[in-house]
Amino acid sequence: RPDLFGCVIDSVPQTDLIHLPDDDRGPMYEAVTTCVADNIMTDSTFVCMIPSATCLENALSSYMEEPDIQRDYAHASDYGRLIAGYTWFCMFTGKDIKDCKIGPFHYADMLDEAARLLKKPVELTQLQKDVLVESVYNAINNPFEVTPSQYSK
C-alpha cells in the first residue's frame, strides 16, 4: 500500500530519515513498528508480517558493532541482509530458525573480500551464527519488541 510510507514519515519526529544520528535508531524503529501494528496487522489483505526491522535491532543489541549489521538505518550490511533473509525464509516456510543450517556462504564480503572475489565459501564464526539464530528467533516470537541479546558486550 503506497500510504504506508507516508505513515512512517508522519510518525518520525526527525525531518531527515536517512541521516538519523548514529545513536538514535529508536524513533525510526518505533515509527515502523507502530505503522505496521496500526495498518498491516489490522488489514486482512495481508497474510503475514515479516519483522525485518526487529531482527536487525535484536542483532544490534549483541556484541557486534553497527557496521557489521547495517551501513546506515536504511541499508543493511551483507550480514544484516543475511539475518533479514533468514527471517523472511522462516516466516514464509514456517521453519524454526533453530532447525536451519547456517552457511557456508559464497559472497560474504563483510567477512572476507578476497573470498568473495575468488567465489570461495566463507564460514560464519559460531558466535555470528548464534547471534543470527537468536535475532531471528526472538524477532519472530516478539515482532514488535527488541529483545536484548544474550551475546552482548
mmCIF file of C-alpha atoms in Angstrom:
data_model
loop_
_atom_site.group_PDB
_atom_site.id
_atom_site.type_symbol
_atom_site.label_atom_id
_atom_site.label_comp_id
_atom_site.label_asym_id
_atom_site.label_seq_id
_atom_site.Cartn_x
_atom_site.Cartn_y
_atom_site.Cartn_z
ATOM 1 C CA ARG A 1 0.000 0.000 0.000
ATOM 2 C CA PRO A 2 1.505 3.343 -1.041
ATOM 3 C CA ASP A 3 0.123 5.128 2.013
ATOM 4 C CA LEU A 4 2.300 3.088 4.402
ATOM 5 C CA PHE A 5 5.487 5.018 3.610
ATOM 6 C CA GLY A 6 3.658 8.242 4.409
ATOM 7 C CA CYS A 7 2.520 6.702 7.678
ATOM 8 C CA VAL A 8 6.136 6.087 8.706
ATOM 9 C CA ILE A 9 7.234 9.566 7.551
ATOM 10 C CA ASP A 10 4.455 11.196 9.561
ATOM 11 C CA SER A 11 5.392 9.207 12.674
ATOM 12 C CA VAL A 12 9.073 10.177 12.816
ATOM 13 C CA PRO A 13 9.873 13.462 14.543
ATOM 14 C CA GLN A 14 13.094 13.953 12.527
ATOM 15 C CA THR A 15 12.844 15.646 9.171
ATOM 16 C CA ASP A 16 15.749 13.729 7.633
ATOM 17 C CA LEU A 17 15.100 9.988 7.898
ATOM 18 C CA ILE A 18 18.228 8.900 6.066
ATOM 19 C CA HIS A 19 20.641 10.840 8.285
ATOM 20 C CA LEU A 20 19.469 9.868 11.753
ATOM 21 C CA PRO A 21 22.144 10.302 14.403
ATOM 22 C CA ASP A 22 24.137 7.067 14.752
ATOM 23 C CA ASP A 23 22.948 6.536 18.299
ATOM 24 C CA ASP A 24 19.269 7.241 17.640
ATOM 25 C CA ARG A 25 17.632 4.475 15.620
ATOM 26 C CA GLY A 26 14.794 4.327 18.150
ATOM 27 C CA PRO A 27 12.410 6.861 16.570
ATOM 28 C CA MET A 28 12.599 5.157 13.158
ATOM 29 C CA TYR A 29 12.106 1.685 14.646
ATOM 30 C CA GLU A 30 9.161 2.932 16.717
ATOM 31 C CA ALA A 31 7.596 4.591 13.664
ATOM 32 C CA VAL A 32 7.939 1.456 11.535
ATOM 33 C CA THR A 33 6.538 -0.891 14.180
ATOM 34 C CA THR A 34 3.676 1.464 15.050
ATOM 35 C CA CYS A 35 2.768 1.852 11.390
ATOM 36 C CA VAL A 36 2.835 -1.923 10.885
ATOM 37 C CA ALA A 37 0.808 -2.610 14.029
ATOM 38 C CA ASP A 38 -1.801 0.006 13.142
ATOM 39 C CA ASN A 39 -2.022 -0.587 9.387
ATOM 40 C CA ILE A 40 -0.774 -4.066 8.459
ATOM 41 C CA MET A 41 -1.904 -6.122 11.418
ATOM 42 C CA THR A 42 -5.403 -4.648 11.169
ATOM 43 C CA ASP A 43 -5.744 -5.206 7.403
ATOM 44 C CA SER A 44 -6.982 -8.683 6.461
ATOM 45 C CA THR A 45 -5.489 -8.442 2.960
ATOM 46 C CA PHE A 46 -2.055 -9.099 4.497
ATOM 47 C CA VAL A 47 -1.392 -12.748 5.307
ATOM 48 C CA CYS A 48 1.742 -12.233 7.384
ATOM 49 C CA MET A 49 4.136 -9.623 8.654
ATOM 50 C CA ILE A 50 7.904 -10.157 8.488
ATOM 51 C CA PRO A 51 9.725 -8.481 11.413
ATOM 52 C CA SER A 52 12.825 -7.426 9.465
ATOM 53 C CA ALA A 53 13.457 -4.261 11.473
ATOM 54 C CA THR A 54 13.112 -6.165 14.738
ATOM 55 C CA CYS A 55 15.555 -8.908 13.743
ATOM 56 C CA LEU A 56 18.178 -6.275 12.858
ATOM 57 C CA GLU A 57 17.570 -4.344 16.080
ATOM 58 C CA ASN A 58 17.888 -7.617 18.009
ATOM 59 C CA ALA A 59 21.260 -8.267 16.353
ATOM 60 C CA LEU A 60 22.356 -4.706 17.107
ATOM 61 C CA SER A 61 21.835 -5.403 20.804
ATOM 62 C CA SER A 62 24.578 -8.064 20.588
ATOM 63 C CA TYR A 63 28.345 -7.686 20.845
ATOM 64 C CA MET A 64 28.509 -6.905 17.127
ATOM 65 C CA GLU A 65 29.203 -3.352 16.005
ATOM 66 C CA GLU A 66 26.701 -1.407 13.946
ATOM 67 C CA PRO A 67 28.755 -1.600 10.693
ATOM 68 C CA ASP A 68 28.606 -5.407 10.993
ATOM 69 C CA ILE A 69 24.791 -5.274 10.807
ATOM 70 C CA GLN A 70 23.977 -2.187 8.773
ATOM 71 C CA ARG A 71 25.657 0.549 6.766
ATOM 72 C CA ASP A 72 23.008 3.060 7.857
ATOM 73 C CA TYR A 73 19.440 2.704 9.073
ATOM 74 C CA ALA A 74 18.127 2.252 5.556
ATOM 75 C CA HIS A 75 20.757 -0.232 4.300
ATOM 76 C CA ALA A 76 21.821 -3.492 5.919
ATOM 77 C CA SER A 77 25.321 -4.906 5.546
ATOM 78 C CA ASP A 78 25.776 -8.358 3.999
ATOM 79 C CA TYR A 79 25.497 -9.948 7.443
ATOM 80 C CA GLY A 80 22.421 -7.828 8.211
ATOM 81 C CA ARG A 81 20.798 -8.900 4.928
ATOM 82 C CA LEU A 82 21.592 -12.498 5.827
ATOM 83 C CA ILE A 83 19.816 -12.108 9.181
ATOM 84 C CA ALA A 84 16.820 -10.483 7.479
ATOM 85 C CA GLY A 85 16.843 -13.165 4.767
ATOM 86 C CA TYR A 86 16.622 -15.955 7.327
ATOM 87 C CA THR A 87 13.747 -14.083 8.963
ATOM 88 C CA TRP A 88 11.897 -13.976 5.630
ATOM 89 C CA PHE A 89 12.681 -17.657 4.979
ATOM 90 C CA CYS A 90 11.367 -18.756 8.368
ATOM 91 C CA MET A 91 8.232 -16.637 8.078
ATOM 92 C CA PHE A 92 7.412 -17.957 4.586
ATOM 93 C CA THR A 93 8.185 -21.609 5.301
ATOM 94 C CA GLY A 94 7.168 -21.855 8.943
ATOM 95 C CA LYS A 95 10.547 -23.458 9.631
ATOM 96 C CA ASP A 96 12.159 -22.801 13.009
ATOM 97 C CA ILE A 97 15.478 -20.953 12.662
ATOM 98 C CA LYS A 98 16.953 -23.327 15.242
ATOM 99 C CA ASP A 99 16.477 -26.158 12.725
ATOM 100 C CA CYS A 100 18.196 -24.332 9.836
ATOM 101 C CA LYS A 101 21.748 -24.981 8.653
ATOM 102 C CA ILE A 102 23.615 -21.671 8.705
ATOM 103 C CA GLY A 103 26.232 -21.323 5.928
ATOM 104 C CA PRO A 104 28.784 -21.506 4.412
ATOM 105 C CA PHE A 105 28.148 -18.535 2.126
ATOM 106 C CA HIS A 106 29.703 -17.602 -1.169
ATOM 107 C CA TYR A 107 29.507 -13.816 -1.383
ATOM 108 C CA ALA A 108 30.045 -12.655 2.183
ATOM 109 C CA ASP A 109 32.255 -9.636 1.572
ATOM 110 C CA MET A 110 31.641 -8.368 5.095
ATOM 111 C CA LEU A 111 33.790 -11.250 6.275
ATOM 112 C CA ASP A 112 36.425 -11.699 3.604
ATOM 113 C CA GLU A 113 36.666 -9.564 0.458
ATOM 114 C CA ALA A 114 39.268 -11.903 -1.081
ATOM 115 C CA ALA A 115 36.969 -14.910 -0.596
ATOM 116 C CA ARG A 116 34.133 -13.034 -2.298
ATOM 117 C CA LEU A 117 36.303 -12.145 -5.273
ATOM 118 C CA LEU A 118 37.548 -15.722 -5.556
ATOM 119 C CA LYS A 119 33.980 -17.023 -5.093
ATOM 120 C CA LYS A 120 35.309 -19.089 -2.229
ATOM 121 C CA PRO A 121 32.851 -20.127 0.506
ATOM 122 C CA VAL A 122 33.056 -18.213 3.776
ATOM 123 C CA GLU A 123 32.002 -19.797 7.056
ATOM 124 C CA LEU A 124 30.468 -17.632 9.760
ATOM 125 C CA THR A 125 32.005 -17.893 13.201
ATOM 126 C CA GLN A 126 29.966 -19.778 15.786
ATOM 127 C CA LEU A 127 29.243 -16.503 17.576
ATOM 128 C CA GLN A 128 27.956 -14.903 14.335
ATOM 129 C CA LYS A 129 25.701 -17.925 13.804
ATOM 130 C CA ASP A 130 24.478 -17.733 17.395
ATOM 131 C CA VAL A 131 23.613 -14.030 17.067
ATOM 132 C CA LEU A 132 21.826 -14.706 13.763
ATOM 133 C CA VAL A 133 19.730 -17.554 15.189
ATOM 134 C CA GLU A 134 18.916 -15.648 18.375
ATOM 135 C CA SER A 135 17.987 -12.446 16.488
ATOM 136 C CA VAL A 136 15.672 -14.231 14.052
ATOM 137 C CA TYR A 137 14.070 -16.444 16.712
ATOM 138 C CA ASN A 138 13.354 -13.507 19.015
ATOM 139 C CA ALA A 139 12.020 -11.307 16.198
ATOM 140 C CA ILE A 140 9.580 -13.977 15.054
ATOM 141 C CA ASN A 141 8.394 -14.614 18.607
ATOM 142 C CA ASN A 142 8.291 -10.921 19.653
ATOM 143 C CA PRO A 143 7.882 -8.970 16.386
ATOM 144 C CA PHE A 144 7.190 -5.560 17.939
ATOM 145 C CA GLU A 145 9.798 -5.642 20.686
ATOM 146 C CA VAL A 146 13.597 -5.543 20.626
ATOM 147 C CA THR A 147 14.898 -8.484 22.654
ATOM 148 C CA PRO A 148 18.323 -7.770 24.178
ATOM 149 C CA SER A 149 20.920 -10.289 23.075
ATOM 150 C CA GLN A 150 22.497 -12.722 25.484
ATOM 151 C CA TYR A 151 25.649 -12.159 23.397
ATOM 152 C CA SER A 152 26.049 -8.512 24.394
ATOM 153 C CA LYS A 153 29.272 -6.722 25.156
#
